[in-house]
Short mmCIF file of C-alpha atoms in Angstrom, two decimals:
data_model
loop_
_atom_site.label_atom_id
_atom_site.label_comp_id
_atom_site.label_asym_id
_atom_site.label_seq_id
_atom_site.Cartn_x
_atom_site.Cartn_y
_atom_site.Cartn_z
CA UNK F 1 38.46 97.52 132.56
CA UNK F 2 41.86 95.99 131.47
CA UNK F 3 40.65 95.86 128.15
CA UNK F 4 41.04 100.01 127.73
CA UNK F 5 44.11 99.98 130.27
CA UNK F 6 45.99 97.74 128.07
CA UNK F 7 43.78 97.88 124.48
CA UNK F 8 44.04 93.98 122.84
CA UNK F 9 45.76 93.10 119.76
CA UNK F 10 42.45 93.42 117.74
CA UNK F 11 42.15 97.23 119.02
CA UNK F 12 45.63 97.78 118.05
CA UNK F 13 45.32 96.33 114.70
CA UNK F 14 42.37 98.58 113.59
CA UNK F 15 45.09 101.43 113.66
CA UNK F 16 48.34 99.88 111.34
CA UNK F 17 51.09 102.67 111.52
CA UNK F 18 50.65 103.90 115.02
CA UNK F 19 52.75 102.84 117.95
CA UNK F 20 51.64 101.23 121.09
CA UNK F 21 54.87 99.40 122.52
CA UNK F 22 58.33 99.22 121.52
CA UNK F 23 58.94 95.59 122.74
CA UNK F 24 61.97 94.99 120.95
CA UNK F 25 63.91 97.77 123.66
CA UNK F 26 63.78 94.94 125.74
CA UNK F 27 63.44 96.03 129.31
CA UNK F 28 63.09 99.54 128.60
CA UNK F 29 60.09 101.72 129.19
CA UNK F 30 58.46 104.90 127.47
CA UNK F 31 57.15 107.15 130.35
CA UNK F 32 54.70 110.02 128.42
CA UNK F 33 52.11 112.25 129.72
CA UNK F 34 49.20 113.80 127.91
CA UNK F 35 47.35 117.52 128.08
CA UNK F 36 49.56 119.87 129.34
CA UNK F 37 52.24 122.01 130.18
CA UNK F 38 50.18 123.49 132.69
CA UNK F 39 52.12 125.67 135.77
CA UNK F 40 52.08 123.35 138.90
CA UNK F 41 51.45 119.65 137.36
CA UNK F 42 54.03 120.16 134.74
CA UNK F 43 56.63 121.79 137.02
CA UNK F 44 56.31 118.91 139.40
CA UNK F 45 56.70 116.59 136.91
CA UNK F 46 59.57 117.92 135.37
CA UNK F 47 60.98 118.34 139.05
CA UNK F 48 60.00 114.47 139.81
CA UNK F 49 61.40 113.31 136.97
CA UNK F 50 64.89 115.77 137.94
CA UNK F 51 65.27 113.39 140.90
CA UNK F 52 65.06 110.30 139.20
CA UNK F 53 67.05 110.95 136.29
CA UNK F 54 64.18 109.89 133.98
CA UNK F 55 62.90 110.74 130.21
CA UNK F 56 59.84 111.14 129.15
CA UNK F 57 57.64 112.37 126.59
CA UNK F 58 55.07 115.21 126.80
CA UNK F 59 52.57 115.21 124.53
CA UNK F 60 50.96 118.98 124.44
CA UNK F 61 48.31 120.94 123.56
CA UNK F 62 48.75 123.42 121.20
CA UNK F 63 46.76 125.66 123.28
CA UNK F 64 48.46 125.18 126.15
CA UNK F 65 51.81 125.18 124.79
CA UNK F 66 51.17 128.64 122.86
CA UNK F 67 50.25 130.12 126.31
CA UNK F 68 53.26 128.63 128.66
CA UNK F 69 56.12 127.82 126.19
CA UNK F 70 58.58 128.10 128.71
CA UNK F 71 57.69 125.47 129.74
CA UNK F 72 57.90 123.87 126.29
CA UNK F 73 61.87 125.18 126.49
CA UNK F 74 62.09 123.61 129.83
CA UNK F 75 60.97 120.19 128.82
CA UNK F 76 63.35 120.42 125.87
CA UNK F 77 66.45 121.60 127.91
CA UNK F 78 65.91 118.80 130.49
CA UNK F 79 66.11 116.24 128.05
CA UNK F 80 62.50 115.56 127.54
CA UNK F 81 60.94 114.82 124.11
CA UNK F 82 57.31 116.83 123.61
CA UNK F 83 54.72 116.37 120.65
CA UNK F 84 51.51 117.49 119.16
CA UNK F 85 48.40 116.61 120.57
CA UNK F 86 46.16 118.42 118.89
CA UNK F 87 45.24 122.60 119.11
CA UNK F 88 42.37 122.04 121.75
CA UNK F 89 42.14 118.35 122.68
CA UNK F 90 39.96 117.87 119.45
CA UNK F 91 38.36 114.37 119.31
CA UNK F 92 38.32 113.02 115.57
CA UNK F 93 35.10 110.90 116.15
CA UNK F 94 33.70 114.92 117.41
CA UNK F 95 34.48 117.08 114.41
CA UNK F 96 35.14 116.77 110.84
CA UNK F 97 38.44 115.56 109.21
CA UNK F 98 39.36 119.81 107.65
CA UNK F 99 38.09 121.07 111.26
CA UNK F 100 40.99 117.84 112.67
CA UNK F 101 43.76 118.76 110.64
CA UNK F 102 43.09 121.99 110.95
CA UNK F 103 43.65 121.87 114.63
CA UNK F 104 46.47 119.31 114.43
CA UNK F 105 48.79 122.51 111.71
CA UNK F 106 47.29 125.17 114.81
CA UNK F 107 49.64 123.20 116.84
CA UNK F 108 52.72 122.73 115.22
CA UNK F 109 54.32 125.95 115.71
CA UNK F 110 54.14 125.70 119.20
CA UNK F 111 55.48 122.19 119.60
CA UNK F 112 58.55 121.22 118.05
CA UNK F 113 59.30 117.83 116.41
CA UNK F 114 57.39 114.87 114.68
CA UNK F 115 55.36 113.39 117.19
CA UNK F 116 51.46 112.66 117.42
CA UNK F 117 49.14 111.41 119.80
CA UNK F 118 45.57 111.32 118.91
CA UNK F 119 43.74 113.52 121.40
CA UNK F 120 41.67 110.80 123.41
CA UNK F 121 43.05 107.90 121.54
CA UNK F 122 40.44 108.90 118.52
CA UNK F 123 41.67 107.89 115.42
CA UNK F 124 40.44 107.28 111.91
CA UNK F 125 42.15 104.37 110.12
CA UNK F 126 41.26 106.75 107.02
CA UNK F 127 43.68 109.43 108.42
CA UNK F 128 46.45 107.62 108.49
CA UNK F 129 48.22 108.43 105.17
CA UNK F 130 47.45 111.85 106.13
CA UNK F 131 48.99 111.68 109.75
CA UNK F 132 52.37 109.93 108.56
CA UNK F 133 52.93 112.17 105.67
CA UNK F 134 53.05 115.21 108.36
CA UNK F 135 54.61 112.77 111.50
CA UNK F 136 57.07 110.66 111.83
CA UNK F 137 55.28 108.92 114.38
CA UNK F 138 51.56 108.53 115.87
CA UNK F 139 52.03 107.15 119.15
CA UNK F 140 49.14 105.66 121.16
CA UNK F 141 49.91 103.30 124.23
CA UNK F 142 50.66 100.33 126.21
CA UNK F 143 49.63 100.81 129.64
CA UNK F 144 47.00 103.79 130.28
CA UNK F 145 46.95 104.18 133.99
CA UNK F 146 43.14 106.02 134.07
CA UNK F 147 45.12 108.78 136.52
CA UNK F 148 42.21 110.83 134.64
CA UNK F 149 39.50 109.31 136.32
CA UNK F 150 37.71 110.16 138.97
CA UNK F 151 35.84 106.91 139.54
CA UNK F 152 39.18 105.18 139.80
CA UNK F 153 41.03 105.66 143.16
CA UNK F 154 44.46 106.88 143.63
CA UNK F 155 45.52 103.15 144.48
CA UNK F 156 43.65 101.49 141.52
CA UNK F 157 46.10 103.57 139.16
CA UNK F 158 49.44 102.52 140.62
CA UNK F 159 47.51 99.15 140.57
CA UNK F 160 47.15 99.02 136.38
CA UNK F 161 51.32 100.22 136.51
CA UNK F 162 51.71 96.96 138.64
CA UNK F 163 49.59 94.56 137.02
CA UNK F 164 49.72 95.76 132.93
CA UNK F 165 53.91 96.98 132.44
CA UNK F 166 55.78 95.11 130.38
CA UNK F 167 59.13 95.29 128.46
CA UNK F 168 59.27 97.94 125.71
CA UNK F 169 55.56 99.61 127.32
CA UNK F 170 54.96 103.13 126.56
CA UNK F 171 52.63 104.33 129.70
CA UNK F 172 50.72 107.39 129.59
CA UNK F 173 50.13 109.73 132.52
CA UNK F 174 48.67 113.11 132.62
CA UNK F 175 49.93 115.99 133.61
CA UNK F 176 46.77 118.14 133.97
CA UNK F 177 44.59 119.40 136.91
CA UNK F 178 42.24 116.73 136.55
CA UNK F 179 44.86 114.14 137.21
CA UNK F 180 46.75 115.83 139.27
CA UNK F 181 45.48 113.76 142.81
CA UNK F 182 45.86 110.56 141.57
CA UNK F 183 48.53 111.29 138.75
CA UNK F 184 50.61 112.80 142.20
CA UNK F 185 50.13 109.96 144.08
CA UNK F 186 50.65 107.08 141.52
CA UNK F 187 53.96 108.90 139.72
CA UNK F 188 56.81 108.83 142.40
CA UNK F 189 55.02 104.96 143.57
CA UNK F 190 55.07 103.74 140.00
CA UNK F 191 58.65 104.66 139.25
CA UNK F 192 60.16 103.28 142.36
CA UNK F 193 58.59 100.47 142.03
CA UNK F 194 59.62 100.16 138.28
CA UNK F 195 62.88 100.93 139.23
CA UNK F 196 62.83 97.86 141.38
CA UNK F 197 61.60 95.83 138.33
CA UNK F 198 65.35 96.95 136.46
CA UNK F 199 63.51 99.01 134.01
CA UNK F 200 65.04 101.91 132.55
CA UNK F 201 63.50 104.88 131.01
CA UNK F 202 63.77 106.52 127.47
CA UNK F 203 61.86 109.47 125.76
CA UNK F 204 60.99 108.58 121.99
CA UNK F 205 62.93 110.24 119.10
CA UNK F 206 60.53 113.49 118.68
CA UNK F 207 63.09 113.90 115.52
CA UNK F 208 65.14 116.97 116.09
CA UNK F 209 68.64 116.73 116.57
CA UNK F 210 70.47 116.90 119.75
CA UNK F 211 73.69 118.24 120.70
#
């Protein structure tokens, strides 16, 4: 449904503050990926993206960054930007807004920097203030490929990369075991074929300072 892999303007504007595209980076693009670090999807994205020369943002979960944060380290010394998605994944529309913030401070000393993504795009335009007081960014996205998805094929995802990119789009992968067959499939396709476009790659400002 192109509708959810590219949300329309009236979606977007029911959340005023968070980030879905950076169009005015011209032909630039904002490669991030969603639920891990986890060992082998992570490391093979980090190794992937070694190859190309390319960017990204992770957006982790707490949990999962408490448990492997070398991997955290790994993203950061590679050039990579990471940021807080939540303790455990928790879904605002699923829990109440304490038990959500709650899980959102769990988080934080496990991933560095001022970056939020709303775990499953779940967002209350109510927690807004809230969110921006403690971020210095809630990032959502352009282009969500559905590499989650079971019912979509391996083909359909490079397919939505094709069909929905555009300059300044910020696409979201996953690197998680769910993904990981059609996520490992679509990845290296999608970026040589972007490549081809003349798009480059940047990882968003996750607001620490860089030597």
């Amino acid at each position: 449904m192109s509708w959810k892999v590219q949300p329309p303007g009236i979606v977007r504007s029911l959340f005023r503050g968070t980030t879905w595209r950076k169009s005015e980076e011209g032909k630039t693009l904002f490669l991030t990926f969603d639920d891990g670090p986890v060992d082998k999807e992570t490391t093979w994205v980090i190794n992937l993206l070694k190859e190309y020369g390319i960017k990204a943002t992770f957006f982790c979960v707490g949990e999962n960054a408490h448990r492997r944060p070398e991997l955290i380290n790994e993203l950061i010394a590679q050039g990579h930007s990471v940021g807080n998605h939540a303790y455990n994944h928790l879904p605002a529309w699923k829990c109440s807004r304490k038990e959500y913030f709650e899980n959102i401070e769990k988080a934080k000393p496990h991933i560095p920097g001022s970056l939020f993504r709303p775990p499953h795009g779940q967002l209350y335009p109510w927690y807004m203030g809230e969110l921006k007081s403690r971020f210095s960014e809630i990032v959502m996205w352009d282009v969500l490929t559905e590499d989650y998805d079971n019912r979509v094929s391996m083909a359909e995802v490079f397919q939505h990369v094709k069909d929905f990119t555009r300059d300044g789009s910020i696409l979201l992968f996953h690197d998680s075991k769910k993904a990981w067959d059609r996520m490992s499939y679509a990845l290296p396709k999608s970026l040589d074929w972007l490549l081809e476009q003349g798009y480059q790659f940047k990882a968003l400002d996750m607001g620490l300072h860089r030597e």
